[in-house]
Coordinates of C-alpha atoms in Angstrom, one line a residue:
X1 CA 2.3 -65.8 -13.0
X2 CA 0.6 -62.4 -14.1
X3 CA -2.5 -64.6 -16.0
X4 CA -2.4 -66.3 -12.7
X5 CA -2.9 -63.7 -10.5
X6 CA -5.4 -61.9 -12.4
X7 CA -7.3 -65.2 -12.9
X8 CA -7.6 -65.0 -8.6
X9 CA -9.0 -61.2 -8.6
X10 CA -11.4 -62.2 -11.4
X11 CA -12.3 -65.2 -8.9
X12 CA -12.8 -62.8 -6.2
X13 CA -14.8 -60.3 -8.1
X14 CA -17.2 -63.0 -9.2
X15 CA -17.3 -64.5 -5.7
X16 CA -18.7 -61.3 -4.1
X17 CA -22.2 -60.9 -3.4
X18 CA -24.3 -57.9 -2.5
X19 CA -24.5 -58.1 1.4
X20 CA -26.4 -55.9 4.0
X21 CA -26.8 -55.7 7.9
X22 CA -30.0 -54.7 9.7
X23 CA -29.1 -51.1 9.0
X24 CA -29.3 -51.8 5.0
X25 CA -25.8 -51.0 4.9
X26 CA -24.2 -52.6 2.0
X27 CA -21.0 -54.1 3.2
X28 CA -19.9 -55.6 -0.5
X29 CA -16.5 -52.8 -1.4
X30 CA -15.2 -53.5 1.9
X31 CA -15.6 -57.1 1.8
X32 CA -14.3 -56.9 -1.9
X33 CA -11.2 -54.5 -1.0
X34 CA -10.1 -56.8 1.9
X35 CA -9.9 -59.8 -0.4
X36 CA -8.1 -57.8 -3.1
X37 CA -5.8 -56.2 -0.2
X38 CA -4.8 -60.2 0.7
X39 CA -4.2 -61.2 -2.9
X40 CA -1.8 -58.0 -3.4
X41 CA 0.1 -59.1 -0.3
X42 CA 0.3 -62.6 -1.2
X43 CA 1.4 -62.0 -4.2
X44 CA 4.4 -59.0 -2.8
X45 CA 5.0 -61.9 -0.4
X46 CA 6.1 -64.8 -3.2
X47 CA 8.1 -62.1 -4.6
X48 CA 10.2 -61.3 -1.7
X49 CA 10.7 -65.0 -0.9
X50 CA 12.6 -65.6 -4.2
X51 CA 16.1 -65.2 -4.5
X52 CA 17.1 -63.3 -7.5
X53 CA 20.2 -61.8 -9.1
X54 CA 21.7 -59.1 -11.1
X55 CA 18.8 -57.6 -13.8
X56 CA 16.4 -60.1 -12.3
X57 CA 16.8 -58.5 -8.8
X58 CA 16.2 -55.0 -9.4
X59 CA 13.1 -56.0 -12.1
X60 CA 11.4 -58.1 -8.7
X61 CA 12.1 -55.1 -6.8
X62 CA 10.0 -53.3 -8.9
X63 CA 7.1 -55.8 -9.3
X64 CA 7.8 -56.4 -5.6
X65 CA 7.4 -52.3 -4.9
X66 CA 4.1 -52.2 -7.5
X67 CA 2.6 -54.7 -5.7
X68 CA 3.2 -53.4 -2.4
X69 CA 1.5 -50.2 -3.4
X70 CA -1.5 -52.4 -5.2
X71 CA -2.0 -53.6 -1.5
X72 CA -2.0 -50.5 0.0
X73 CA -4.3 -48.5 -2.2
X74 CA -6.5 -51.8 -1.5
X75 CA -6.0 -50.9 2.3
X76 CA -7.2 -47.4 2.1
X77 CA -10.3 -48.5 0.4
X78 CA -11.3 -51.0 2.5
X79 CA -10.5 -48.8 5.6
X80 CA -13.0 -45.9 4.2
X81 CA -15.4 -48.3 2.8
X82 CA -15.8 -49.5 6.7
X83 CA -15.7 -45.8 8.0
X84 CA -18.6 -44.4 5.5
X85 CA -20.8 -47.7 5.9
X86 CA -20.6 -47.1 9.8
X87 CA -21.5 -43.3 9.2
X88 CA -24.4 -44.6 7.2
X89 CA -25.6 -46.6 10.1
X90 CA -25.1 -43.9 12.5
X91 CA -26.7 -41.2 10.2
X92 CA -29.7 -43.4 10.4
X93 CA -29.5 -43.9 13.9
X94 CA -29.0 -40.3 14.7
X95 CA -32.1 -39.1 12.4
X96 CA -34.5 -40.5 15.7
X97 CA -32.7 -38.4 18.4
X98 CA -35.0 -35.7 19.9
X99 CA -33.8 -32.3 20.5
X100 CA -33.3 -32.9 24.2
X101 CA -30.9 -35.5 23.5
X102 CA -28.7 -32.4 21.7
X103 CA -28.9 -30.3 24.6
X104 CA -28.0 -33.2 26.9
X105 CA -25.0 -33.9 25.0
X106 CA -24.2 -30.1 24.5
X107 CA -24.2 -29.9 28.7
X108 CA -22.3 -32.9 28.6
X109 CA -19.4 -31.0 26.7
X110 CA -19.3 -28.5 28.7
X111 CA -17.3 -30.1 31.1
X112 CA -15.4 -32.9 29.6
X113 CA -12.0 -32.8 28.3
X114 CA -9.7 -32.0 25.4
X115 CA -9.8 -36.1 24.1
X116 CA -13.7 -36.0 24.8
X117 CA -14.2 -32.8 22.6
X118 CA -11.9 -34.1 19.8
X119 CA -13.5 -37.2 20.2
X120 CA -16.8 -36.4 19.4
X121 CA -16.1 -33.3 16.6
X122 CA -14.2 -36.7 14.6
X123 CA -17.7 -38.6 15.5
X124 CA -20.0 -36.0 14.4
X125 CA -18.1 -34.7 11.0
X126 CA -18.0 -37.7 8.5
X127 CA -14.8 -35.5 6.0
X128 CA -12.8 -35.3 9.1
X129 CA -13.1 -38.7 10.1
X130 CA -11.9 -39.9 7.0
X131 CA -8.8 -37.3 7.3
X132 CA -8.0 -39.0 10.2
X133 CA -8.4 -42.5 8.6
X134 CA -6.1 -41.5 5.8
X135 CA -3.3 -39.9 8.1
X136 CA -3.4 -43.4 10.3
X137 CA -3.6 -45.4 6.5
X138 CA -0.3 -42.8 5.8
X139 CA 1.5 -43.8 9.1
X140 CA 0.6 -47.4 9.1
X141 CA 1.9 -48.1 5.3
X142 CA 4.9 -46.1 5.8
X143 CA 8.0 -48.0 4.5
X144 CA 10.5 -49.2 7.7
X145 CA 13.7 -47.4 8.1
X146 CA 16.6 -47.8 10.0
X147 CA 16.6 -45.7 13.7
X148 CA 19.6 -44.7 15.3
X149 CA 21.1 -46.6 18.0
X150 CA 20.2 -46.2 21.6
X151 CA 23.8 -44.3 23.5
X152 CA 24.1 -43.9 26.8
X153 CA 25.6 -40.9 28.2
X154 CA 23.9 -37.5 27.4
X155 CA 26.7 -35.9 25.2
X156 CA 29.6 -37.5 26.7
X157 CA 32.7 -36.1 24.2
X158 CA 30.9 -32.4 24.9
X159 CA 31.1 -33.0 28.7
X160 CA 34.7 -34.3 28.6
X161 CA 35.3 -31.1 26.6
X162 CA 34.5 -29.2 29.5
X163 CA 36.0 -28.4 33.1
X164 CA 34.5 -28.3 36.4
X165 CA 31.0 -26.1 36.8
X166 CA 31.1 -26.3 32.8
X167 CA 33.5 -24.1 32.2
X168 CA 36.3 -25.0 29.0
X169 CA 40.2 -25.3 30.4
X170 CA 40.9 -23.0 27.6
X171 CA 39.0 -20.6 25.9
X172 CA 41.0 -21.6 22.2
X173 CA 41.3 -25.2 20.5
X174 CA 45.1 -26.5 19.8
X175 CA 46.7 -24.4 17.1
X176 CA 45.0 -21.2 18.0
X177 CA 41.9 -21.8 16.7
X178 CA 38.6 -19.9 18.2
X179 CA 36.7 -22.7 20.3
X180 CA 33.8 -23.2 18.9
X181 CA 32.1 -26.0 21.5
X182 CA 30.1 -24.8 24.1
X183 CA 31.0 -23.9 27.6
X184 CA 27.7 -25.7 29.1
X185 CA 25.8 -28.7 28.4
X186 CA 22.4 -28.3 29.0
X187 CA 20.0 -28.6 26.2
X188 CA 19.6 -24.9 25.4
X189 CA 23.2 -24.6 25.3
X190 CA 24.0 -24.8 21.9
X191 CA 20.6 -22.0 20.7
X192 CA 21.5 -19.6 23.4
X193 CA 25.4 -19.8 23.0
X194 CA 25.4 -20.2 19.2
X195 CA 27.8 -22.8 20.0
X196 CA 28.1 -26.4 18.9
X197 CA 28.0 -29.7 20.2
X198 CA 31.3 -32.1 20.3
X199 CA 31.5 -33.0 17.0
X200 CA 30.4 -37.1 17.8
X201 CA 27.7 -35.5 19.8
X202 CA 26.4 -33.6 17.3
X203 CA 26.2 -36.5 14.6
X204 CA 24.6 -38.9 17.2
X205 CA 22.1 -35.6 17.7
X206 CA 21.4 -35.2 14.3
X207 CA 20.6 -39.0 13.8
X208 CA 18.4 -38.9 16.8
X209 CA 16.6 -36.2 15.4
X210 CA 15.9 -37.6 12.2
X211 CA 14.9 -40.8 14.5
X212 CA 12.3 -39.3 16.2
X213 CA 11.1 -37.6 13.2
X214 CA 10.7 -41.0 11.4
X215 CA 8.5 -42.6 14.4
X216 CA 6.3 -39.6 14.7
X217 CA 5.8 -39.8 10.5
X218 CA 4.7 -43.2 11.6
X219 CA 2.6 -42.7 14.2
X220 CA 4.7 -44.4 17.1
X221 CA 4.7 -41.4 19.3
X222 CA 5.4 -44.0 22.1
X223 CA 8.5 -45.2 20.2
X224 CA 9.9 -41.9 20.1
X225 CA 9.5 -41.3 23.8
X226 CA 11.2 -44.4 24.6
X227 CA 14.2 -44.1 22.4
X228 CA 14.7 -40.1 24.1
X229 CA 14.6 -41.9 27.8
X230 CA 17.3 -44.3 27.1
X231 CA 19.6 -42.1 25.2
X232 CA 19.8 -40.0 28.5
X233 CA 17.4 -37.0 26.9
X234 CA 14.2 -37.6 28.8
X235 CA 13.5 -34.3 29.0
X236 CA 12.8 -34.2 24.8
X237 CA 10.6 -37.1 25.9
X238 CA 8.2 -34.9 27.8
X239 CA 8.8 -32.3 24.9
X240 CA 7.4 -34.5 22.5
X241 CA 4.6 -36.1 25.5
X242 CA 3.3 -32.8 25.5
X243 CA 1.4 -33.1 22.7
X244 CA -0.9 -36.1 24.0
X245 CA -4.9 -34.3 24.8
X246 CA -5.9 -34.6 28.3
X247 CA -7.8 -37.0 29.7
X248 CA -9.7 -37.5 32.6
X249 CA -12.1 -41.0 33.3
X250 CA -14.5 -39.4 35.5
X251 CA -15.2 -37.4 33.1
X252 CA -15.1 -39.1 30.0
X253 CA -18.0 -41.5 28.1
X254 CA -16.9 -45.3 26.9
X255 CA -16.4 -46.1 23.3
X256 CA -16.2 -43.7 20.2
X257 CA -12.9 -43.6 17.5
X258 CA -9.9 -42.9 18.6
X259 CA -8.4 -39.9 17.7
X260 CA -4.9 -39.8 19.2
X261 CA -2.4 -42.7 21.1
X262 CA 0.0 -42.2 23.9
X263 CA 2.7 -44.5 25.5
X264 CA -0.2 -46.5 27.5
X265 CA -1.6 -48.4 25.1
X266 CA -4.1 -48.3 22.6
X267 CA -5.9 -45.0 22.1
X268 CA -9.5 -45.7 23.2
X269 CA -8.7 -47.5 25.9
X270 CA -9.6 -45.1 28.9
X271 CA -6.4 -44.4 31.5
X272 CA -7.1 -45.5 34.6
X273 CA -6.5 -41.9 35.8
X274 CA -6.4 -38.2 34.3
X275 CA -3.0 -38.3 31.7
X276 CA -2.3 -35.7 28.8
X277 CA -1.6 -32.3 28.7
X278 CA -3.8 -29.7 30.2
X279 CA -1.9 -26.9 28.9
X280 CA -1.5 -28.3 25.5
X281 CA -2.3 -24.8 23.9
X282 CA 1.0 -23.3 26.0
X283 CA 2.5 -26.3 24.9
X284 CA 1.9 -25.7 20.7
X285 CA 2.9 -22.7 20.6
X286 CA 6.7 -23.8 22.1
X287 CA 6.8 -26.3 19.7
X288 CA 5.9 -23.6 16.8
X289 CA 8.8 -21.4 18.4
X290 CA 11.1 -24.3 18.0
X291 CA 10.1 -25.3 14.8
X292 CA 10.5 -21.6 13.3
X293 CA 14.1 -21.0 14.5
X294 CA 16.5 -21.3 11.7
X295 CA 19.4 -21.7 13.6
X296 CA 17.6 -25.8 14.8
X297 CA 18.1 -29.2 13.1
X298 CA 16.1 -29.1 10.0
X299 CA 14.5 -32.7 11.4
X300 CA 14.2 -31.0 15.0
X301 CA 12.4 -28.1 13.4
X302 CA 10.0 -30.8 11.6
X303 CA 9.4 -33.1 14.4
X304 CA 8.1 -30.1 16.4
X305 CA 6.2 -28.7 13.6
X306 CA 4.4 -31.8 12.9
X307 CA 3.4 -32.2 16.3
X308 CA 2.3 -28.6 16.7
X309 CA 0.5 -28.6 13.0
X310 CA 2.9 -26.7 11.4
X311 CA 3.5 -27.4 7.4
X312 CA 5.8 -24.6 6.4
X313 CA 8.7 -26.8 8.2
X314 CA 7.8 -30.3 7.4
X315 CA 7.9 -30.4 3.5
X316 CA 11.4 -29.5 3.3
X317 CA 12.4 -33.4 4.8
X318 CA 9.5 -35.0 2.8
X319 CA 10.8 -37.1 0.1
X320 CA 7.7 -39.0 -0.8
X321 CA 4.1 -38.1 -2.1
X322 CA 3.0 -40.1 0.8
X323 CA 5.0 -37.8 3.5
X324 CA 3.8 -34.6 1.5
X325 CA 0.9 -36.0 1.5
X326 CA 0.8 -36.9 5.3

């Protein structure tokens, strides 16, 4: 199977020829690393789709896990391959603007908004356009994990803990015990009362946490927003919301890479009216406060530093290169 498989890349390294548009873009490595890419999966797929047992499991694991990252290296090469032949084609195109062109643009900026601005530093600096590539290449090859299920009722066992206007029946637990759950049950009850959840609310919390944690290390932003709304918390789903860059259509051009995604849809396509933050600035610097308290969720302290750019709190809960890495 391995000469078999190596017989196919040599095949498809032989098979390539030196292609080039009208720019004189070569388009060869990407064609090449797209080939390769399919051959990788092909080959992680036949090893998935045979049963095996005992030592013979857990060595196709590992040929299945080699392979899979074979594919994916394969992946990230033919994504920047792409990117740096279409800044070749637009560094060519670009070299014939005129001077009035830049200050027409530079007006143009000057009233345009958040997405527009980020929008067009990505398009005009070729490194950070291929950061952005890699962090979506990170987020898309992440492996799958298991989210929490959705519960209605927010914090039910704490709110049964509690009597009317939130106040405990008794301020000790059975056996004379200080009371240690919290005497009100909105979501800054537990920080400003250095109290603690009922003790099923608090596991389903921490598992939510971690939850939402996963999806934003994965990009699905939307995902996360969705699972906060039906588990009765939809005010962490504008938390986390927040973060998207404003937009407005009147104001912004068609076309250009997308920089960032929301629940909508896709990430270029334009809203059909203004969306995003406005205050987004105001915005970071909660989530930085959140994410430097000690006394939060270690996942709750790295979803909010992830989303505010914050590193010092996300490598703790990284256990790959790749998360590091992202």
């Amino acid at each position: 199977m391995t000469q078999s498989i190596a017989a196919e890349f040599a095949l498809a390294l032989g098979a390539q020829g030196t292609s080039t548009d009208s720019k004189g873009a070569s388009s060869r490595p990407a064609a090449q690393a797209s080939v390769y890419r399919q051959l990788a999966q092909q080959r992680c797929s036949e090893l998935y789709s045979v049963s095996a047992f005992g030592s013979e499991a857990a060595h196709q694991r590992t040929e299945a896990s080699r392979w899979n990252a074979e594919r994916n290296t394969w992946d990230l090469l033919e994504r920047l391959s792409l990117l740096r032949r279409q800044a070749n084609i637009n560094a060519s195109s670009d070299s014939a603007s005129t001077q009035s062109e830049d200050m027409q643009t530079v007006c143009a900026l000057a009233a345009t908004t958040d997405y527009a601005c980020v929008q067009e530093l990505v398009a005009s600096d070729a490194l950070l356009a291929e950061y952005v590539e890699v962090r979506r290449w990170l987020e898309d090859t992440a492996p799958e994990f298991q989210p929490v299920e959705t519960r209605k009722g927010y914090r039910f066992y704490t709110r049964r803990c509690t009597g009317e206007h939130g106040m405990r029946a008794s301020s000790d637990a059975p056996g004379g015990k200080p009371n240690r759950i919290v005497t009100e049950t909105d979501p800054d009850a537990a920080s400003r009362q250095r109290r603690e959840l009922a003790h099923a609310d608090a596991e389903y919390e921490a598992g939510l946490l971690r939850t939402l944690y996963e999806y934003v290390r994965r990009g699905r932003v939307g995902n996360a927003m969705d699972l906060c709304a039906e588990s009765d918390e939809p005010w962490r789903a504008a938390s986390i919301k927040g973060g998207l860059l404003w937009r407005d259509p009147q104001l912004e051009p068609d076309g250009g890479m997308a920089v960032d995604s929301d629940e909508n849809g896709p990430a270029d396509m334009q809203p059909a009216h203004t969306a995003g933050n406005v205050n987004r600035r105001l915005w970071k610097h909660a989530c930085a406060a959140l994410a430097h308290d000690e006394g939060n969720d270690s996942y709750e302290r790295a979803l909010y530093a992830a989303l505010s750019g914050r590193l010092d709190e996300v490598v703790p809960v990284c256990e790959s290169w790749a998360d590091a890495v992202w």
